[in-house]
Coordinates of N, CA, C and O in Angstrom, one line a residue:
X1 N 0.8 -1.2 0.0 CA 0.0 0.0 0.0 C 0.9 1.3 0.0 O 0.6 2.2 -0.7
X2 N 1.9 1.2 0.8 CA 2.8 2.4 0.9 C 3.5 2.6 -0.5 O 3.6 3.8 -0.9
X3 N 3.9 1.5 -1.1 CA 4.5 1.7 -2.5 C 3.6 2.3 -3.5 O 4.0 3.1 -4.3
X4 N 2.3 1.9 -3.4 CA 1.3 2.5 -4.3 C 1.2 4.0 -4.0 O 1.1 4.8 -5.0
X5 N 1.1 4.4 -2.8 CA 1.0 5.8 -2.4 C 2.2 6.6 -2.9 O 2.1 7.7 -3.5
X6 N 3.4 6.0 -2.7 CA 4.6 6.7 -3.1 C 4.7 6.8 -4.6 O 5.1 7.9 -5.2
X7 N 4.2 5.8 -5.3 CA 4.2 5.8 -6.8 C 3.2 6.9 -7.3 O 3.5 7.6 -8.2
X8 N 2.1 6.9 -6.6 CA 1.1 7.9 -7.0 C 1.6 9.3 -6.8 O 1.4 10.2 -7.6
X9 N 2.2 9.5 -5.6 CA 2.8 10.9 -5.4 C 3.9 11.2 -6.3 O 4.0 12.4 -6.8
X10 N 4.7 10.3 -6.7 CA 5.8 10.5 -7.7 C 5.2 10.9 -9.1 O 5.6 11.8 -9.7
X11 N 4.1 10.2 -9.5 CA 3.5 10.5 -10.8 C 2.9 11.9 -10.7 O 3.0 12.7 -11.7
X12 N 2.2 12.2 -9.6 CA 1.6 13.6 -9.5 C 2.7 14.6 -9.5 O 2.6 15.7 -10.2
X13 N 3.8 14.4 -8.8 CA 4.9 15.3 -8.8 C 5.5 15.6 -10.1 O 5.8 16.7 -10.5
X14 N 5.8 14.5 -10.9 CA 6.3 14.6 -12.2 C 5.3 15.3 -13.1 O 5.7 16.2 -13.9
X15 N 4.1 15.0 -13.1 CA 3.0 15.7 -13.9 C 3.0 17.2 -13.6 O 3.0 18.0 -14.5
X16 N 3.0 17.5 -12.3 CA 3.0 18.9 -11.9 C 4.3 19.7 -12.4 O 4.2 20.8 -12.8
X17 N 5.4 19.0 -12.3 CA 6.7 19.6 -12.6 C 6.8 19.8 -14.1 O 7.6 20.8 -14.5
X18 N 6.2 19.1 -14.9 CA 6.4 19.2 -16.4 C 5.3 20.1 -17.0 O 5.5 20.5 -18.2
X19 N 4.3 20.5 -16.3 CA 3.3 21.3 -16.9 C 3.7 22.7 -17.5 O 3.2 23.0 -18.6
X20 N 4.6 23.4 -16.8 CA 5.0 24.7 -17.5 C 5.7 24.4 -18.8 O 5.5 25.2 -19.8
X21 N 6.5 23.3 -18.9 CA 7.2 23.0 -20.1 C 6.1 22.6 -21.2 O 6.3 23.0 -22.4
X22 N 5.1 21.9 -20.8 CA 4.1 21.5 -21.8 C 3.3 22.7 -22.2 O 2.9 22.8 -23.4
X23 N 3.1 23.6 -21.3 CA 2.4 24.9 -21.7 C 3.1 25.6 -22.8 O 2.6 26.1 -23.8
X24 N 4.4 25.7 -22.6 CA 5.3 26.4 -23.6 C 5.3 25.7 -24.9 O 5.2 26.3 -26.0
X25 N 5.4 24.4 -24.8 CA 5.4 23.6 -26.0 C 4.1 23.8 -26.8 O 4.1 24.0 -28.0
X26 N 3.0 23.7 -26.1 CA 1.7 23.9 -26.7 C 1.5 25.3 -27.3 O 1.0 25.5 -28.4
X27 N 2.0 26.3 -26.6 CA 1.9 27.7 -27.0 C 2.8 27.9 -28.3 O 2.4 28.5 -29.2
X28 N 4.0 27.3 -28.3 CA 4.9 27.3 -29.4 C 4.2 26.7 -30.7 O 4.2 27.3 -31.8
X29 N 3.5 25.6 -30.5 CA 2.8 25.0 -31.6 C 1.7 25.8 -32.1 O 1.4 26.0 -33.3
X30 N 1.0 26.5 -31.2 CA -0.1 27.4 -31.5 C 0.4 28.6 -32.3 O -0.3 29.0 -33.3
X31 N 1.5 29.1 -31.9 CA 2.1 30.2 -32.6 C 2.5 29.8 -34.0 O 2.3 30.5 -35.0
X32 N 3.2 28.6 -34.1 CA 3.6 28.1 -35.5 C 2.4 27.9 -36.4 O 2.4 28.2 -37.6
X33 N 1.3 27.4 -35.8 CA 0.1 27.1 -36.6 C -0.8 28.4 -36.7 O -1.9 28.3 -37.4
X34 N -0.4 29.5 -36.1 CA -1.2 30.7 -36.2 C -2.6 30.5 -35.7 O -3.6 31.0 -36.3
X35 N -2.8 29.8 -34.6 CA -4.1 29.5 -34.0 C -4.3 30.5 -32.8 O -3.9 30.2 -31.7
X36 N -5.0 31.5 -33.1 CA -5.3 32.6 -32.1 C -6.1 32.0 -30.9 O -5.8 32.5 -29.7
X37 N -7.0 31.1 -31.1 CA -7.8 30.6 -30.0 C -6.9 29.8 -29.1 O -7.1 29.9 -27.8
X38 N -6.0 29.0 -29.6 CA -5.1 28.3 -28.7 C -4.1 29.2 -28.0 O -3.8 29.0 -26.8
X39 N -3.6 30.2 -28.7 CA -2.7 31.2 -28.0 C -3.4 31.8 -26.9 O -2.9 31.9 -25.8
X40 N -4.7 32.1 -27.0 CA -5.5 32.8 -26.0 C -5.6 31.8 -24.8 O -5.7 32.3 -23.6
X41 N -5.6 30.5 -25.0 CA -5.7 29.6 -23.9 C -4.5 29.6 -23.0 O -4.6 29.3 -21.8
X42 N -3.3 29.9 -23.5 CA -2.1 29.8 -22.8 C -1.5 31.1 -22.4 O -0.4 31.2 -21.7
X43 N -2.2 32.2 -22.7 CA -1.6 33.6 -22.3 C -2.7 34.3 -21.6 O -3.9 34.4 -22.1
X44 N -2.4 34.9 -20.5 CA -3.3 35.8 -19.7 C -3.0 37.2 -20.3 O -2.1 37.9 -19.8
X45 N -3.8 37.6 -21.3 CA -3.5 38.9 -21.9 C -3.6 40.1 -21.0 O -2.9 41.1 -21.2
X46 N -4.6 40.0 -20.1 CA -4.7 41.2 -19.1 C -3.5 41.3 -18.3 O -3.0 42.4 -18.1
X47 N -2.9 40.2 -17.8 CA -1.7 40.2 -17.1 C -0.5 40.7 -17.9 O 0.4 41.5 -17.4
X48 N -0.4 40.2 -19.1 CA 0.7 40.6 -20.0 C 0.6 42.1 -20.3 O 1.6 42.8 -20.3
X49 N -0.6 42.6 -20.6 CA -0.8 44.1 -20.8 C -0.3 44.9 -19.6 O 0.4 45.9 -19.7
X50 N -0.7 44.4 -18.4 CA -0.4 45.2 -17.2 C 1.1 45.1 -17.0 O 1.8 46.1 -16.6
X51 N 1.8 44.0 -17.3 CA 3.2 43.8 -17.1 C 4.0 44.7 -18.1 O 4.9 45.4 -17.7
X52 N 3.6 44.8 -19.3 CA 4.2 45.6 -20.3 C 4.0 47.1 -19.9 O 4.9 47.9 -20.1
X53 N 2.8 47.4 -19.5 CA 2.6 48.8 -19.0 C 3.4 49.2 -17.9 O 4.0 50.3 -17.8
X54 N 3.6 48.3 -16.9 CA 4.4 48.5 -15.7 C 5.9 48.7 -16.1 O 6.6 49.6 -15.6
X55 N 6.4 47.9 -17.1 CA 7.7 48.0 -17.5 C 8.0 49.3 -18.2 O 9.0 50.0 -17.9
X56 N 7.1 49.8 -19.0 CA 7.2 51.1 -19.6 C 7.2 52.2 -18.6 O 8.0 53.1 -18.7
X57 N 6.3 52.1 -17.6 CA 6.2 53.1 -16.6 C 7.5 53.2 -15.8 O 8.0 54.3 -15.5
X58 N 8.1 52.0 -15.5 CA 9.4 52.0 -14.8 C 10.5 52.7 -15.6 O 11.4 53.4 -15.0
X59 N 10.5 52.5 -16.9 CA 11.5 53.1 -17.7 C 11.4 54.6 -17.8 O 12.3 55.3 -18.1
X60 N 10.2 55.1 -17.5 CA 9.9 56.5 -17.6 C 10.1 57.3 -16.3 O 9.9 58.5 -16.2
X61 N 10.5 56.6 -15.2 CA 10.6 57.2 -13.9 C 12.0 57.3 -13.5 O 12.9 56.6 -14.0
X62 N 12.2 58.2 -12.5 CA 13.5 58.4 -11.9 C 13.5 58.0 -10.5 O 12.6 57.3 -10.0
X63 N 14.4 58.4 -9.7 CA 14.6 58.1 -8.3 C 13.2 58.2 -7.5 O 12.4 59.1 -7.8
X64 N 13.1 57.3 -6.5 CA 12.0 57.3 -5.6 C 10.6 57.1 -6.3 O 9.6 57.4 -5.8
X65 N 10.6 56.6 -7.5 CA 9.4 56.2 -8.2 C 8.6 57.4 -8.7 O 7.4 57.3 -9.0
X66 N 9.2 58.6 -8.7 CA 8.4 59.8 -9.1 C 8.6 60.0 -10.6 O 9.8 59.9 -11.1
X67 N 7.6 60.3 -11.4 CA 7.7 60.6 -12.8 C 8.7 61.7 -13.0 O 8.7 62.7 -12.2
X68 N 9.5 61.7 -14.1 CA 10.5 62.7 -14.3 C 9.9 64.0 -14.8 O 10.4 65.0 -14.6
X69 N 8.7 63.9 -15.3 CA 8.0 65.2 -15.8 C 6.5 64.8 -16.1 O 6.1 63.7 -16.1
X70 N 5.8 65.9 -16.4 CA 4.4 65.7 -16.8 C 4.4 65.0 -18.1 O 3.5 64.2 -18.4
X71 N 5.4 65.2 -19.0 CA 5.5 64.6 -20.2 C 5.6 63.1 -20.1 O 5.0 62.3 -20.8
X72 N 6.4 62.7 -19.1 CA 6.6 61.2 -18.8 C 5.3 60.6 -18.3 O 5.0 59.5 -18.7
X73 N 4.6 61.3 -17.5 CA 3.3 60.8 -17.0 C 2.3 60.7 -18.2 O 1.6 59.6 -18.3
X74 N 2.3 61.6 -19.1 CA 1.4 61.6 -20.2 C 1.8 60.4 -21.1 O 1.0 59.7 -21.6
X75 N 3.1 60.3 -21.4 CA 3.6 59.2 -22.2 C 3.3 57.9 -21.6 O 2.9 56.9 -22.3
X76 N 3.4 57.7 -20.3 CA 3.1 56.5 -19.6 C 1.6 56.1 -19.8 O 1.2 55.0 -20.1
X77 N 0.7 57.1 -19.7 CA -0.7 56.9 -19.8 C -1.0 56.5 -21.3 O -1.8 55.6 -21.5
X78 N -0.4 57.2 -22.2 CA -0.7 56.9 -23.6 C -0.2 55.5 -24.0 O -0.9 54.7 -24.7
X79 N 1.0 55.2 -23.5 CA 1.6 53.9 -23.8 C 0.7 52.8 -23.2 O 0.5 51.7 -23.8
X80 N 0.2 53.0 -22.0 CA -0.7 51.9 -21.3 C -1.9 51.7 -22.2 O -2.3 50.6 -22.4
X81 N -2.5 52.8 -22.7 CA -3.7 52.7 -23.5 C -3.3 51.9 -24.8 O -4.1 51.1 -25.3
X82 N -2.2 52.3 -25.4 CA -1.7 51.7 -26.6 C -1.5 50.2 -26.4 O -1.9 49.3 -27.2
X83 N -0.8 49.8 -25.3 CA -0.5 48.4 -25.0 C -1.8 47.6 -24.8 O -1.9 46.5 -25.4
X84 N -2.7 48.2 -24.1 CA -4.0 47.5 -23.9 C -4.7 47.2 -25.3 O -5.4 46.2 -25.5
X85 N -4.6 48.2 -26.2 CA -5.2 48.0 -27.5 C -4.5 47.1 -28.5 O -5.2 46.5 -29.3
X86 N -3.2 47.0 -28.3 CA -2.5 46.2 -29.3 C -2.1 44.8 -28.9 O -1.9 43.9 -29.7
X87 N -2.0 44.5 -27.6 CA -1.6 43.2 -27.2 C -2.8 42.2 -27.2 O -3.7 42.4 -26.5
X88 N -2.7 41.3 -28.2 CA -3.8 40.3 -28.4 C -3.2 39.0 -29.0 O -2.0 39.0 -29.3
X89 N -4.0 38.0 -29.1 CA -3.5 36.8 -29.7 C -3.0 37.0 -31.1 O -1.9 36.4 -31.5
X90 N -3.7 37.8 -31.9 CA -3.3 38.0 -33.3 C -1.9 38.7 -33.4 O -1.1 38.4 -34.2
X91 N -1.7 39.8 -32.5 CA -0.5 40.5 -32.6 C 0.7 39.6 -32.0 O 1.8 39.7 -32.5
X92 N 0.4 38.8 -31.0 CA 1.4 37.9 -30.5 C 1.8 36.9 -31.6 O 3.0 36.6 -31.7
X93 N 0.9 36.4 -32.3 CA 1.2 35.5 -33.4 C 2.1 36.2 -34.5 O 3.1 35.7 -34.9
X94 N 1.7 37.4 -34.8 CA 2.4 38.2 -35.8 C 3.9 38.5 -35.4 O 4.8 38.3 -36.2
X95 N 4.1 38.8 -34.1 CA 5.4 39.1 -33.6 C 6.2 37.8 -33.4 O 7.4 37.8 -33.7
X96 N 5.6 36.7 -33.0 CA 6.4 35.5 -32.6 C 6.2 34.4 -33.6 O 6.4 33.2 -33.3
X97 N 5.7 34.7 -34.8 CA 5.5 33.7 -35.8 C 6.8 33.0 -36.3 O 6.8 31.8 -36.5
X98 N 7.8 33.8 -36.4 CA 9.1 33.3 -36.9 C 9.8 32.6 -35.8 O 9.9 33.0 -34.6
X99 N 10.5 31.5 -36.2 CA 11.2 30.6 -35.2 C 12.3 31.4 -34.5 O 12.6 31.3 -33.3
X100 N 13.0 32.3 -35.3 CA 14.1 33.0 -34.7 C 13.7 33.9 -33.5 O 14.3 34.0 -32.5
X101 N 12.5 34.6 -33.7 CA 12.0 35.5 -32.6 C 11.5 34.6 -31.4 O 11.7 35.0 -30.3
X102 N 10.9 33.5 -31.7 CA 10.5 32.6 -30.6 C 11.7 32.1 -29.8 O 11.7 32.1 -28.6
X103 N 12.7 31.8 -30.6 CA 14.0 31.3 -29.9 C 14.6 32.4 -29.0 O 15.0 32.1 -27.9
X104 N 14.5 33.6 -29.5 CA 15.1 34.7 -28.6 C 14.2 34.9 -27.4 O 14.7 35.5 -26.4
X105 N 13.0 34.5 -27.4 CA 12.1 34.7 -26.2 C 12.2 33.4 -25.3 O 11.5 33.4 -24.3
X106 N 12.9 32.4 -25.8 CA 13.0 31.2 -25.0 C 12.0 30.1 -25.3 O 11.9 29.0 -24.7
X107 N 11.1 30.4 -26.3 CA 10.0 29.4 -26.7 C 10.6 28.3 -27.5 O 11.5 28.5 -28.3
X108 N 10.1 27.1 -27.3 CA 10.6 26.0 -28.1 C 9.6 24.9 -27.9 O 8.8 24.8 -26.9
X109 N 9.5 23.9 -28.9 CA 8.7 22.8 -28.7 C 9.5 21.6 -28.3 O 9.0 20.5 -28.2
X110 N 10.8 21.8 -28.0 CA 11.7 20.8 -27.6 C 11.9 20.8 -26.0 O 12.3 21.9 -25.5
X111 N 11.6 19.7 -25.4 CA 11.8 19.7 -23.9 C 13.2 19.9 -23.5 O 13.5 20.6 -22.5
X112 N 14.2 19.5 -24.3 CA 15.6 19.7 -24.0 C 15.9 21.2 -24.0 O 16.6 21.7 -23.1
X113 N 15.4 21.9 -25.0 CA 15.7 23.4 -25.1 C 15.0 24.1 -23.9 O 15.6 25.0 -23.3
X114 N 13.8 23.7 -23.6 CA 13.1 24.3 -22.5 C 13.7 24.0 -21.2 O 13.8 24.9 -20.3
X115 N 14.3 22.8 -21.0 CA 15.0 22.5 -19.8 C 16.2 23.4 -19.5 O 16.5 23.8 -18.4
X116 N 16.8 23.8 -20.6 CA 18.0 24.6 -20.5 C 17.7 26.1 -20.4 O 18.4 26.9 -19.9
X117 N 16.5 26.5 -20.9 CA 16.1 27.9 -20.9 C 15.1 28.3 -19.8 O 14.9 29.5 -19.5
X118 N 14.5 27.3 -19.1 CA 13.5 27.6 -18.1 C 14.1 27.3 -16.7 O 15.0 26.5 -16.5
X119 N 13.5 28.1 -15.7 CA 13.9 27.9 -14.3 C 12.7 28.2 -13.5 O 11.9 29.1 -13.8
X120 N 12.6 27.6 -12.3 CA 11.6 27.8 -11.4 C 11.9 29.0 -10.5 O 13.0 29.1 -10.0
X121 N 11.0 30.0 -10.5 CA 11.2 31.1 -9.6 C 10.6 30.8 -8.2 O 11.1 31.2 -7.2
X122 N 9.4 30.1 -8.3 CA 8.8 29.6 -7.1 C 7.9 28.5 -7.5 O 7.9 28.1 -8.7
X123 N 7.1 27.9 -6.6 CA 6.3 26.8 -7.0 C 5.1 27.2 -7.9 O 4.4 26.4 -8.4
X124 N 4.9 28.5 -8.0 CA 3.8 29.1 -8.8 C 4.3 29.9 -10.0 O 3.5 30.4 -10.8
X125 N 5.6 30.1 -10.1 CA 6.2 30.9 -11.2 C 7.3 30.2 -11.9 O 8.2 29.6 -11.2
X126 N 7.3 30.2 -13.2 CA 8.4 29.6 -14.0 C 8.8 30.7 -15.0 O 8.0 31.3 -15.6
X127 N 10.1 30.8 -15.2 CA 10.7 31.9 -16.0 C 11.5 31.2 -17.2 O 12.3 30.3 -17.0
X128 N 11.2 31.7 -18.4 CA 12.0 31.4 -19.6 C 13.1 32.5 -19.8 O 12.8 33.7 -19.6
X129 N 14.3 32.0 -20.2 CA 15.4 33.0 -20.4 C 15.8 32.9 -21.9 O 15.7 31.8 -22.5
X130 N 16.4 34.0 -22.4 CA 16.9 34.0 -23.7 C 18.3 33.4 -23.6 O 18.8 33.0 -22.6
X131 N 19.0 33.3 -24.8 CA 20.4 32.7 -24.8 C 21.4 33.5 -24.0 O 22.4 32.9 -23.6
X132 N 21.1 34.8 -23.7 CA 22.0 35.6 -22.9 C 21.7 35.5 -21.4 O 22.3 36.1 -20.6
X133 N 20.7 34.7 -21.1 CA 20.3 34.4 -19.7 C 19.4 35.5 -19.1 O 19.1 35.5 -17.9
X134 N 18.9 36.4 -20.0 CA 18.0 37.4 -19.5 C 16.5 36.8 -19.5 O 16.1 36.1 -20.4
X135 N 15.8 37.1 -18.4 CA 14.4 36.6 -18.4 C 13.5 37.3 -19.5 O 13.6 38.5 -19.7
X136 N 12.7 36.5 -20.1 CA 11.9 37.0 -21.2 C 10.4 36.7 -21.0 O 9.6 37.4 -21.5
X137 N 10.1 35.6 -20.4 CA 8.7 35.2 -20.2 C 8.5 34.6 -18.9 O 9.3 33.8 -18.4
X138 N 7.4 35.0 -18.3 CA 7.0 34.5 -16.9 C 5.7 33.7 -17.1 O 4.7 34.2 -17.7
X139 N 5.7 32.5 -16.6 CA 4.5 31.7 -16.6 C 4.1 31.6 -15.1 O 4.9 31.4 -14.2
X140 N 2.8 31.7 -14.9 CA 2.3 31.7 -13.5 C 1.2 30.6 -13.5 O 0.4 30.5 -14.4
X141 N 1.2 29.8 -12.4 CA 0.3 28.8 -12.2 C -1.0 29.4 -11.6 O -1.0 30.2 -10.7
X142 N -2.1 29.0 -12.2 CA -3.5 29.4 -11.8 C -4.3 28.2 -11.6 O -4.8 27.6 -12.5
X143 N -4.3 27.7 -10.4 CA -4.9 26.4 -10.1 C -4.0 25.3 -10.7 O -2.8 25.2 -10.3
X144 N -4.5 24.5 -11.6 CA -3.6 23.5 -12.3 C -3.1 24.0 -13.6 O -2.4 23.3 -14.3
X145 N -3.6 25.1 -14.1 CA -3.3 25.6 -15.4 C -2.1 26.6 -15.3 O -2.1 27.4 -14.4
X146 N -1.2 26.6 -16.3 CA -0.1 27.5 -16.4 C -0.4 28.5 -17.5 O -0.9 28.1 -18.6
X147 N -0.1 29.8 -17.3 CA -0.3 30.8 -18.3 C 0.9 31.7 -18.4 O 1.5 32.0 -17.3
X148 N 1.1 32.3 -19.6 CA 2.1 33.3 -19.7 C 1.5 34.6 -19.1 O 0.4 35.0 -19.5
X149 N 2.2 35.2 -18.2 CA 1.6 36.4 -17.5 C 2.5 37.7 -17.7 O 2.1 38.8 -17.3
X150 N 3.7 37.5 -18.3 CA 4.6 38.6 -18.5 C 5.5 38.3 -19.6 O 6.0 37.2 -19.7
X151 N 5.8 39.3 -20.5 CA 6.8 39.2 -21.6 C 7.7 40.3 -21.5 O 7.3 41.4 -21.1
X152 N 8.9 40.1 -21.9 CA 9.9 41.2 -21.9 C 10.7 41.0 -23.2 O 11.4 40.0 -23.4
X153 N 10.4 41.9 -24.2 CA 11.1 41.8 -25.5 C 12.4 42.5 -25.5 O 12.7 43.4 -24.8

């Protein structure tokens, strides 16, 4: 009985550990096939939009988190609106359709490539890195489902 329980726990552990890799594989295949509905299943576009908006806002600020000027505040607001309007499954397909761009983002349908480019940040977050070791993609666990929640181009 104990062997059965240990085997079951091992299977569940392996299954849980491989899920972010499978999510990236499935997303890569959806991008290759230009399947917007499938891309939408693997990407939390609201979270990606917020992340890109936050990244832009951080680049527009100086010490102590204060905007450098009214122009920077306006630019941040305009950029956030633009990001919300343009980040979608179709634009993600258009940007990452080519294998070279996907490779630069750490995407692959090969488990071997993903094993070398991915790392666990926590038990709920998995990060893909580019060839230079820079983080490019954050996957976050939502229940049993993994989704892309941040991109850095």
